[in-house]
XYZ file of C-alpha atoms in Angstrom:
699
model
C 51.524 105.707 91.001
C 50.370 105.568 87.365
C 51.082 109.239 86.632
C 54.521 109.120 85.007
C 55.306 112.839 85.298
C 55.160 112.711 89.118
C 56.633 109.206 89.608
C 60.385 108.910 90.129
C 61.719 105.532 88.973
C 65.072 104.361 90.399
C 66.947 101.121 89.699
C 68.920 100.105 92.795
C 71.922 97.751 92.784
C 74.982 97.255 94.990
C 78.313 95.417 95.030
C 78.935 94.852 91.323
C 82.634 94.018 91.976
C 83.740 94.678 88.411
C 86.987 92.879 87.644
C 86.434 90.008 90.068
C 88.345 86.857 88.976
C 89.466 88.664 85.813
C 92.414 86.259 85.428
C 90.220 83.161 85.551
C 89.513 81.818 82.075
C 85.965 80.707 82.947
C 84.704 83.406 85.340
C 86.568 86.498 84.098
C 83.510 88.083 82.421
C 80.876 87.241 85.070
C 80.919 90.627 86.800
C 80.763 92.578 83.525
C 77.880 90.520 82.145
C 75.852 91.112 85.311
C 76.608 94.859 85.268
C 75.670 95.130 81.616
C 72.390 93.382 82.389
C 71.706 95.934 85.140
C 72.265 98.809 82.711
C 70.128 97.049 80.114
C 67.286 96.649 82.627
C 67.516 100.358 83.418
C 67.070 101.152 79.747
C 64.197 98.682 79.298
C 62.298 99.894 82.374
C 62.878 103.535 81.390
C 64.099 104.508 84.833
C 65.063 108.055 85.692
C 68.460 107.084 87.102
C 70.520 104.171 88.473
C 71.565 104.165 92.129
C 74.615 102.069 93.086
C 75.485 101.270 96.697
C 79.277 100.962 96.553
C 81.937 98.422 95.525
C 81.489 99.095 91.838
C 85.070 97.809 91.405
C 86.533 94.786 93.133
C 90.062 96.188 93.347
C 91.061 99.538 94.770
C 93.287 100.024 91.720
C 91.428 98.232 88.910
C 93.375 97.046 85.893
C 93.274 98.835 82.559
C 91.215 95.994 81.134
C 88.602 96.426 83.878
C 88.477 100.197 83.405
C 88.083 99.884 79.632
C 85.247 97.356 79.900
C 83.457 99.478 82.527
C 83.724 102.663 80.465
C 82.472 100.820 77.379
C 79.351 99.584 79.200
C 78.564 102.991 80.720
C 79.165 104.773 77.438
C 76.876 102.362 75.600
C 73.896 102.709 77.931
C 74.285 106.145 79.536
C 75.164 108.387 76.603
C 72.137 108.915 74.379
C 69.562 111.526 73.378
C 66.847 110.448 75.820
C 65.516 113.333 77.950
C 66.195 113.486 81.678
C 62.886 114.153 83.401
C 64.061 115.222 86.868
C 66.015 118.140 88.287
C 68.719 118.446 90.936
C 67.773 121.540 92.964
C 70.418 121.394 95.703
C 73.829 123.070 95.768
C 75.671 120.814 93.327
C 79.110 122.114 94.239
C 78.548 120.618 97.702
C 77.032 117.361 96.414
C 79.720 116.730 93.781
C 83.012 118.195 95.063
C 85.016 117.804 91.855
C 86.456 120.301 89.408
C 83.179 120.683 87.505
C 80.745 120.765 90.431
C 77.505 119.805 88.691
C 75.478 116.739 87.777
C 76.756 115.055 84.629
C 73.631 115.407 82.455
C 73.820 119.217 82.715
C 77.179 119.308 80.954
C 76.546 120.873 77.512
C 79.318 118.773 75.927
C 77.706 115.417 76.750
C 74.356 113.830 75.959
C 73.612 111.842 79.109
C 70.279 110.043 78.904
C 70.737 107.652 81.874
C 72.362 109.269 84.915
C 74.141 106.982 87.378
C 74.590 107.985 91.023
C 77.053 106.015 93.130
C 78.973 106.064 96.397
C 82.226 104.247 97.093
C 82.568 101.025 99.035
C 85.373 99.454 101.019
C 86.947 97.951 97.871
C 87.077 101.169 95.805
C 87.335 103.796 98.544
C 89.566 106.887 98.140
C 93.246 106.530 98.986
C 96.571 108.259 98.443
C 97.783 111.784 98.953
C 95.047 113.239 96.750
C 92.338 111.030 98.307
C 91.154 109.705 94.950
C 89.095 106.647 94.105
C 88.734 104.659 90.899
C 85.229 106.119 90.719
C 86.823 109.560 90.362
C 88.086 108.390 86.965
C 84.530 107.620 85.841
C 83.347 110.915 87.322
C 86.035 112.850 85.436
C 84.842 111.103 82.254
C 81.331 112.416 83.050
C 79.891 108.888 83.141
C 78.776 108.727 86.803
C 77.795 111.144 89.568
C 80.042 110.367 92.538
C 78.575 111.569 95.850
C 78.859 110.634 99.534
C 82.610 111.266 99.662
C 83.514 112.572 103.119
C 86.652 114.470 104.093
C 87.321 113.202 107.610
C 90.562 115.117 108.010
C 93.295 114.350 110.531
C 92.966 111.712 113.200
C 90.629 111.174 116.110
C 86.914 110.708 115.834
C 86.365 113.619 113.444
C 83.177 115.286 112.287
C 81.197 114.982 109.045
C 78.132 116.633 107.573
C 75.930 114.615 105.215
C 74.344 116.875 102.591
C 71.508 115.420 100.488
C 71.172 115.522 96.721
C 67.738 117.120 96.277
C 65.889 115.580 93.323
C 62.588 116.932 92.050
C 60.260 115.435 89.462
C 56.859 117.047 89.154
C 55.349 117.116 92.632
C 57.658 114.381 93.952
C 60.683 115.546 95.910
C 63.419 113.185 97.085
C 66.337 113.947 99.394
C 69.099 111.442 98.512
C 71.710 111.044 101.262
C 74.947 109.233 100.488
C 77.540 107.967 102.949
C 80.548 106.253 101.394
C 82.365 103.565 103.293
C 84.157 104.644 106.450
C 86.029 102.226 108.696
C 83.313 100.582 110.785
C 85.100 101.091 114.111
C 85.551 104.792 113.426
C 82.028 105.398 112.143
C 80.664 103.478 115.117
C 82.461 105.860 117.493
C 81.309 108.859 115.448
C 77.665 107.845 115.731
C 78.080 107.520 119.493
C 79.844 110.892 119.819
C 77.427 113.840 119.975
C 77.461 116.178 116.955
C 80.078 114.125 115.084
C 77.625 113.175 112.316
C 75.361 116.007 111.172
C 72.443 115.304 108.864
C 71.564 118.407 106.866
C 67.840 118.754 106.172
C 66.365 120.548 103.135
C 65.384 124.138 103.705
C 61.731 125.066 103.617
C 60.661 126.563 100.326
C 57.506 128.154 99.010
C 54.730 125.590 99.220
C 57.191 122.873 100.285
C 57.952 121.942 103.886
C 60.688 119.697 105.249
C 58.223 116.857 105.845
C 57.272 116.782 102.141
C 60.644 115.320 101.148
C 61.043 111.552 100.733
C 64.385 110.794 102.425
C 66.607 107.993 101.077
C 69.975 106.968 102.512
C 72.476 104.777 100.683
C 75.449 103.511 102.695
C 78.082 100.778 102.541
C 78.913 99.326 105.960
C 78.887 96.103 107.955
C 75.395 95.155 109.043
C 75.980 91.688 110.526
C 76.702 92.112 114.218
C 79.530 89.594 114.725
C 81.272 92.368 116.666
C 79.229 95.395 117.815
C 82.172 97.759 117.264
C 82.804 96.565 113.699
C 79.230 96.995 112.452
C 76.671 99.787 112.251
C 73.450 99.423 114.189
C 70.301 100.469 112.339
C 69.252 102.479 115.395
C 72.219 104.828 114.872
C 70.488 106.230 111.789
C 68.153 109.244 112.051
C 64.432 108.655 112.367
C 63.431 111.105 109.626
C 64.621 108.653 106.956
C 62.016 106.834 104.874
C 64.109 104.292 102.950
C 67.639 102.884 103.380
C 69.710 101.095 100.726
C 72.314 98.971 102.526
C 75.414 97.941 100.597
C 78.377 95.725 101.473
C 76.300 92.703 102.522
C 76.306 90.165 99.687
C 73.265 88.163 100.721
C 70.253 89.228 98.670
C 67.495 90.471 101.002
C 65.779 92.617 98.405
C 62.365 92.880 100.080
C 62.256 96.033 102.256
C 62.186 95.277 105.980
C 60.870 97.713 108.566
C 63.120 98.547 111.505
C 61.065 98.413 114.726
C 60.709 101.786 116.378
C 62.568 103.710 113.659
C 59.909 104.261 111.003
C 61.982 103.431 107.918
C 62.532 100.362 105.734
C 65.836 98.764 104.692
C 66.562 96.934 101.456
C 69.703 94.862 100.979
C 70.090 94.093 97.254
C 73.259 92.053 97.749
C 75.982 91.477 95.179
C 75.422 90.846 91.494
C 78.310 88.345 91.330
C 79.198 85.595 93.819
C 82.531 86.384 95.476
C 82.177 84.044 98.485
C 81.052 80.474 97.853
C 78.831 80.157 100.916
C 75.166 79.595 101.572
C 74.254 83.301 101.654
C 75.522 83.882 98.107
C 73.637 80.870 96.714
C 70.324 82.736 96.874
C 68.997 84.155 93.574
C 70.403 87.592 92.684
C 68.025 90.537 92.198
C 67.966 94.278 91.651
C 65.252 96.618 92.899
C 63.048 98.929 90.839
C 61.884 101.642 93.230
C 58.945 103.859 92.232
C 58.305 106.950 94.362
C 55.388 109.338 94.236
C 54.955 111.890 97.005
C 55.659 110.125 100.293
C 54.768 106.672 99.003
C 56.947 104.096 97.287
C 56.499 100.762 95.539
C 59.339 98.183 95.333
C 59.608 95.738 92.425
C 62.347 93.114 92.538
C 63.805 91.980 89.227
C 65.870 88.747 88.963
C 69.190 88.818 87.151
C 69.301 86.335 84.274
C 73.024 86.296 83.440
C 74.317 85.318 86.889
C 76.282 82.064 86.915
C 74.320 79.294 88.707
C 75.627 78.416 92.151
C 74.728 75.235 94.044
C 75.594 74.805 97.699
C 75.263 71.792 100.012
C 76.405 70.746 103.486
C 77.367 67.185 104.404
C 78.026 65.645 107.832
C 79.949 62.435 107.140
C 79.248 60.800 110.477
C 75.490 61.061 109.818
C 75.711 59.233 106.475
C 74.916 55.524 106.740
C 76.792 54.415 103.602
C 80.108 56.008 104.610
C 82.784 54.033 106.486
C 85.362 56.081 108.469
C 88.035 53.493 107.677
C 87.237 53.319 103.948
C 88.228 56.480 102.055
C 86.801 55.065 98.829
C 83.292 55.140 100.307
C 83.783 58.802 101.262
C 84.870 59.690 97.722
C 81.971 57.784 96.215
C 79.454 59.555 98.454
C 80.864 63.013 97.661
C 80.947 62.242 93.928
C 77.284 61.345 94.060
C 76.410 64.668 95.717
C 78.424 66.673 93.170
C 76.769 64.894 90.234
C 73.322 65.648 91.684
C 74.161 69.325 92.099
C 75.485 69.561 88.539
C 72.333 67.929 87.228
C 70.188 70.293 89.280
C 71.940 73.377 87.913
C 71.643 72.186 84.313
C 67.845 72.106 84.421
C 66.390 74.970 82.332
C 64.750 77.729 84.335
C 63.098 81.002 83.428
C 65.668 82.979 85.372
C 68.656 81.976 83.208
C 69.342 83.299 79.752
C 71.923 80.711 78.703
C 73.616 77.590 80.062
C 76.809 78.237 82.015
C 79.120 75.999 83.955
C 77.837 76.076 87.542
C 79.655 76.944 90.723
C 79.487 74.028 93.169
C 80.469 74.142 96.813
C 80.098 71.334 99.368
C 80.866 72.025 102.990
C 81.985 68.744 104.542
C 81.970 68.130 108.285
C 84.728 65.539 108.593
C 84.585 64.946 112.375
C 85.949 61.442 112.929
C 87.190 61.190 109.325
C 90.368 62.083 107.471
C 90.386 64.797 104.818
C 91.073 64.324 101.121
C 92.874 66.558 98.648
C 90.305 69.028 97.202
C 92.412 69.734 94.085
C 92.777 66.060 93.264
C 89.076 65.498 93.891
C 88.115 68.313 91.519
C 90.257 67.177 88.591
C 87.540 64.848 87.349
C 85.110 67.803 87.122
C 87.222 70.049 84.903
C 84.920 71.274 82.144
C 81.819 70.387 84.171
C 81.979 73.026 86.918
C 83.430 76.547 86.994
C 85.465 75.991 90.172
C 86.984 72.490 90.070
C 89.851 73.500 92.357
C 87.712 74.343 95.413
C 84.543 72.271 95.250
C 85.117 70.860 98.736
C 85.713 72.782 101.921
C 86.286 70.884 105.147
C 85.246 71.988 108.608
C 84.887 70.622 112.103
C 81.723 70.406 114.146
C 80.376 73.750 115.320
C 80.236 72.631 118.970
C 83.988 72.149 119.102
C 84.563 75.635 117.719
C 82.240 77.084 120.334
C 84.209 75.482 123.172
C 87.402 77.196 122.021
C 86.045 80.580 121.015
C 83.038 80.855 123.289
C 80.997 82.379 120.477
C 78.348 80.997 118.187
C 79.174 82.291 114.720
C 76.716 81.428 111.994
C 78.252 80.614 108.625
C 75.693 82.816 106.883
C 77.330 85.806 108.551
C 80.690 85.156 106.899
C 79.822 86.776 103.599
C 82.943 88.839 103.017
C 86.156 87.121 101.942
C 88.293 89.995 103.227
C 87.288 89.399 106.854
C 90.159 87.126 107.845
C 92.167 86.953 111.042
C 93.877 90.291 110.614
C 96.163 91.837 113.207
C 96.092 95.594 113.700
C 98.736 97.939 114.997
C 96.446 98.923 117.885
C 96.249 95.306 119.009
C 100.020 94.838 118.798
C 100.676 97.993 120.807
C 98.151 97.028 123.466
C 99.384 93.422 123.602
C 103.040 94.306 124.101
C 102.498 97.424 126.238
C 104.537 99.579 123.853
C 104.673 103.354 123.786
C 104.020 105.210 120.538
C 105.320 108.690 121.247
C 105.977 110.090 117.764
C 103.265 108.888 115.360
C 99.670 108.127 116.422
C 98.683 104.473 116.367
C 95.458 105.145 114.444
C 97.335 106.902 111.639
C 99.878 104.100 111.367
C 97.147 101.464 111.267
C 95.332 103.234 108.426
C 98.600 103.760 106.533
C 99.504 100.073 106.854
C 96.050 99.024 105.641
C 96.286 101.342 102.618
C 99.807 100.140 101.814
C 98.904 96.435 101.930
C 95.275 96.298 100.767
C 95.225 99.192 98.299
C 98.809 99.130 97.021
C 99.211 102.753 98.068
C 102.983 103.232 98.005
C 102.725 106.738 99.488
C 100.610 105.752 102.498
C 103.391 106.026 105.103
C 104.790 109.163 103.504
C 101.356 110.798 103.655
C 100.950 109.727 107.296
C 104.321 111.219 108.248
C 103.751 114.372 106.215
C 100.354 114.984 107.801
C 101.773 114.692 111.316
C 104.727 116.935 110.471
C 102.410 119.590 109.040
C 100.285 119.622 112.161
C 103.389 119.824 114.352
C 104.625 122.815 112.335
C 101.277 124.537 112.804
C 101.491 124.097 116.557
C 105.046 125.421 116.616
C 104.042 128.464 114.589
C 101.152 129.206 116.925
C 103.477 128.856 119.924
C 106.111 131.109 118.355
C 103.553 133.885 117.988
C 102.513 133.727 121.653
C 105.846 132.998 123.328
C 109.391 133.833 122.354
C 111.075 130.527 121.703
C 114.857 130.411 121.646
C 116.633 128.516 118.903
C 117.971 125.901 121.273
C 114.470 125.284 122.626
C 112.964 124.398 119.249
C 114.143 120.792 119.422
C 112.573 120.288 122.820
C 109.419 122.007 121.647
C 109.092 119.653 118.657
C 109.143 116.664 120.980
C 106.574 118.256 123.268
C 104.216 119.055 120.399
C 104.421 115.546 119.002
C 103.833 113.984 122.402
C 100.882 116.276 123.070
C 99.422 115.350 119.683
C 99.672 111.635 120.430
C 98.173 112.205 123.859
C 95.296 114.218 122.398
C 94.520 111.574 119.778
C 94.667 108.766 122.317
C 92.196 110.591 124.547
C 89.812 111.111 121.630
C 89.947 107.462 120.664
C 89.400 106.424 124.242
C 87.394 103.364 123.317
C 90.385 101.579 121.751
C 92.009 99.150 124.183
C 95.420 100.114 125.444
C 95.788 103.452 123.633
C 94.992 105.720 126.543
C 97.221 103.816 128.953
C 100.239 104.095 126.644
C 100.385 107.920 126.887
C 99.228 108.735 130.406
C 102.739 109.310 131.854
C 104.310 111.339 129.044
C 104.352 114.660 130.929
C 105.885 113.055 134.056
C 108.642 111.399 132.044
C 109.392 114.623 130.164
C 109.599 116.664 133.361
C 112.022 114.293 135.069
C 114.207 113.521 132.062
C 116.654 116.421 132.658
C 117.134 116.715 136.396
C 116.385 113.267 137.761
C 118.400 110.091 137.377
C 116.781 107.512 135.130
C 117.529 104.121 133.625
C 119.955 103.753 130.736
C 117.161 102.315 128.591
C 114.634 105.146 128.958
C 112.914 106.228 125.754
C 113.183 109.991 125.281
C 111.543 111.769 122.372
C 113.193 115.105 123.177
C 116.717 113.727 122.952
C 115.869 111.641 119.925
C 114.637 114.706 118.063
C 117.621 116.750 119.199
C 120.010 114.056 117.972
C 118.369 113.863 114.556
C 118.182 117.605 113.962
C 121.703 118.451 115.152
C 123.083 115.748 112.868
C 125.392 114.337 115.588
C 126.715 110.909 114.787
C 126.654 108.696 117.831
C 128.954 105.724 118.108
C 126.341 103.149 118.934
C 123.193 104.722 117.439
C 121.973 105.161 113.887
C 118.871 107.269 113.011
C 117.938 107.473 116.677
C 118.068 103.766 117.526
C 120.925 102.328 119.598
C 123.040 99.490 118.375
C 122.270 96.456 120.511
C 124.838 95.320 123.010
C 126.866 92.147 122.688
C 124.358 90.245 124.789
C 121.479 91.475 122.683
C 123.046 90.881 119.267
C 121.308 87.571 118.795
C 117.926 88.989 119.664
C 118.445 91.977 117.379
C 119.445 89.771 114.473
C 116.383 87.613 115.067
C 114.353 90.016 113.015
C 112.901 93.436 113.540
C 109.435 91.992 113.040
C 109.572 90.452 116.532
C 110.451 93.735 118.139
C 108.504 94.493 121.250
C 107.520 90.923 122.067
C 108.833 91.237 125.598
C 110.384 93.690 127.996
C 113.903 92.435 127.280
C 113.728 92.993 123.544
C 112.036 96.341 124.070
C 115.030 97.596 126.058
C 117.481 96.321 123.468
C 115.867 97.998 120.474
C 114.497 101.309 121.730
C 116.369 104.584 121.832
C 118.295 104.961 125.082
C 119.837 108.343 125.727
C 120.619 108.408 129.436
C 120.282 111.535 131.491
C 121.507 109.982 134.730
C 123.865 112.849 135.170
C 123.613 116.503 134.249
C 125.877 117.823 131.550
C 127.523 120.147 134.050
C 128.744 117.186 136.095
C 130.002 115.457 132.983
C 131.910 118.514 131.842
C 133.506 118.897 135.286
C 134.688 115.298 135.104
C 136.188 115.942 131.687
C 138.106 118.958 133.024
C 139.462 116.956 135.960
C 140.387 114.044 133.758
C 142.378 116.140 131.283
C 145.376 116.056 133.656
C 145.343 112.261 133.659
C 145.692 111.857 129.913
C 148.774 109.663 130.241
C 147.069 107.375 132.720
C 144.115 107.019 130.389
C 146.300 105.294 127.810
C 147.037 102.516 130.312
C 143.427 101.903 131.331
C 141.848 98.565 130.429
C 138.410 99.767 129.389
C 136.617 100.436 126.103
C 136.135 104.127 125.418
C 133.618 105.264 122.844
C 134.833 107.078 119.785
C 132.721 109.366 117.630
C 134.724 108.721 114.440
C 132.679 106.775 111.900
C 135.519 104.394 111.012
C 135.974 103.454 114.686
C 132.328 103.105 115.502
C 132.378 99.305 115.407
C 135.509 98.091 117.261
C 136.388 94.434 117.410
C 135.228 92.638 120.533
C 137.894 92.203 123.216
C 140.185 94.865 121.837
C 141.301 97.512 124.330
C 141.350 100.985 122.892
C 142.927 104.023 124.558
C 141.014 107.240 124.967
C 141.289 109.645 122.005
C 143.597 112.587 122.392
C 141.911 115.611 123.871
C 139.245 113.606 125.643
C 140.162 112.066 128.951
C 138.290 109.357 130.732
C 136.289 110.153 133.854
C 137.695 109.239 137.244
C 136.312 107.843 140.437
C 132.698 106.883 140.423
C 132.342 107.650 136.721
C 133.838 104.299 135.718
C 131.610 102.494 138.156
C 128.580 104.254 136.755
C 129.428 103.334 133.207
C 130.387 99.735 133.809
C 129.678 97.739 130.669
C 126.688 99.840 129.620
C 128.848 101.828 127.227
C 127.871 99.506 124.391
C 124.151 100.248 124.686
C 123.896 103.991 125.178
C 125.457 107.260 124.018
C 126.887 109.981 126.218
C 124.502 112.882 126.734
C 127.443 115.282 126.689
C 127.843 114.621 122.982
C 124.525 116.228 122.141
C 123.824 118.517 125.108
C 125.405 121.767 126.165
C 125.569 123.578 129.434
C 123.233 126.199 128.088
C 120.648 123.530 127.354
C 120.732 122.393 130.979
C 120.445 125.839 132.395
C 117.559 126.636 130.063
C 115.727 123.502 131.112
C 116.216 124.177 134.842
C 115.790 127.962 134.963
C 113.144 128.533 132.320
C 109.696 129.027 133.874
C 107.171 126.385 132.959
C 104.793 127.445 130.207
C 101.246 126.277 130.067
C 100.661 123.594 127.414
C 99.397 124.940 124.090
C 95.684 124.784 123.602
C 94.691 122.499 120.752
C 92.488 124.397 118.373
C 92.344 121.893 115.499
C 88.800 120.955 114.526
C 88.599 117.726 112.518
C 86.325 118.143 109.540
C 83.925 120.536 111.259
C 81.168 121.778 108.990
C 78.954 124.615 110.062
C 75.235 124.104 109.777
C 73.700 126.451 107.271
C-alpha cells in the first residue's frame, strides 16, 4: 500500500445538503463550511478524486446564493495545475451522457487538478421535461463528473443497465458503478423482476481479466427496513461487488461492515450536516479516505472539525424523583437543569472542533402523566446560548402506547429523514375509494404530483399528459398501418388504446394494492357499452373522448364531466378534493353518458314525435336545450321543447324521469352510422404492445 503510483486514493462523503437552513441567521453557513472542509481534506491528503454519494444540494431547485457558494468552493479547490494520476478507460460517452461526453479533467480548456465524481440523491434528482438536475449545472460548468443517471423511460417496472466508470492507476484497476436515486418502491420491484437491472462487467483485455477489477458501487437509497417495499435489501446487490458506499442514511456508520453471505463490505458515511435533531445525527461526523491497491483496500476515517456540536438527551418525567406532576414549576426547573448541563458539555474544548459554535440541543421528553409546556416560550431564555432555541424540546408519549395502536415497534434511530412524514399517495387513494383510472395511469399521476409539490416542477402534469398522448399516438399509427381505420372509428380507437395502456401498466405494477383490480373489467364494459342497457351513471371513456374531439357542447356537461343534479349540488359544492369518498359522490361527479338505448331507437322516437309538436308545448316537463345561454335554467321553470325537436312519447318519458339533469342524450353525439359500425364491424384482435421500457442491449 506504500507504493503511490499503484495506490488509488479516494475521499468518500455523502449527503452534504448544501443550502440547508440558508435562511436561518445562525445555521445558514453550516453546510458550506462542512463541504469546504471536505474539499480541503481532499487537497491535504492528496487524493486522486472525491466521490460523493448523492444529496449534494438540499433543495431540488437550489437558490442562486446556494449555487454561487457551491461553485466558488469547487472552483477554489478543483481547478489547479496539479496532475491527475489516473485514467478513465471506459466509454465516456456512456458514463457521462451530456453534450461533451468525457471526464472533466480531459477538457483542454480547463485545468482540473481534483476531479469530483457524484451521483444524484432524492433531494437533487432530475426532474422536468428535460430530466435535468441541479448537478447538471455543475457538470455543464465542468466542475463535477455526474454519473449514475438512469433513463427509466415510460411507466411500469422498466429496465436499466448500470455501466461502470473504469479507472486505472498503474496496476490498480477499479470499476466504479453509480446508481442515482430511484423511488424505493420502484427499484425494489425492479430488483425482484428478472433482467430489469443489468450490471455490465468490464471486458477482458490483454493481461487483465474480469476478476482483476476492484468493483465499487455508490448508491442513494433507503437502507432502514421500516417497510420492506420502501427500502433496498443488501442481498439484492450483485455478489461480484467488493465495496459499497451507501448514501441517504444520515447516521454515521463509517467503518465498513461485511454483509453475511455476499462477500462485500458497506460503508455509510452519513451526512456532513445535521438535518434531523435525533439521536442518530448526534454521533460525530466523519468522511472516509479509501486507499485501493490491486484487490485490497484500506479505510481511514477522518473526523470533520467544522461541524456544529449537537447534544441529545431523553427524559422520562415519571421516572424523575424531583418532578411533581401537579407542579409545572418543578418540571421547568428539571428541564432547565438538563439544558444547562448539555450546553456546558458542548462548550468543553475538544480536539475535533476547530472553533467554538453555538450548540444544537435537543431533549426528547416523555410526558406520560404530565401536561406539556410551550417549547417556544421555554427556549426564549436560551436565545444566544443555543443554535435552535425554538425547538429544544420535543414531547412524545410512551412507546408501549404507540405499539398498541400501530402494532409495530419503530425505533427512533430509524427516523433519520425529515421528509418521511405521513404522506398520502394517489395509489392509496384510488385503492381506498375503489376508483377507476381509465385515462391516465396511477403511477404516472403519483410521480407527477410528487414532482409538482416536492420539486416545484410546474410542468410535471403537462409532461405526464404529453408522454401518455405520445404513446397513444404511436399505438394509433401502428394500428393504422395494419388495419384500415375509418375516420369515425378514430375516437373509439383512442379510448381503446388509452384503456389498454392503463391495463398494461397496472398488470406490470401488479404488486401495488388495488391497481390491478381497478382495470380488470375494462374490456367487458367497452363491449357492452353500445348494445346493452346500462346505468345512467356509467363511466365511458369512448364517449368521453368522442364528446371532447367532436366539440359538442352538452347542456349539463363541461369538459367531459356532468353537472351535478339538484340533489347532488350540495355535495358537489363541498369541494372537489373530497371527490370519490363514497359511491354516492362518485356517481355525482363522474362522466355519465348513457347508452341505455341505441341511437336508432332514439331517432325513430324523434321522427314519431315531430307530428306532436303542438302537444309538446303543453307538456309539463323540463326539456334539455343545447344552446349555451339556456344551459342553466332556473329551478321549477317549465320550458317547452325547442322548435324542430319534439319530445319522445310513450315509454320515453318514463325512461327519462328526472334523470335529465344528470346525463346528456347520446343522440347528440352519436350517429346512426356509428351504431352500425359498432355492431357490424368484425372484432379486431387487440394491438400487441411492443414498447420496451429503457431496454439496453448487453454488449
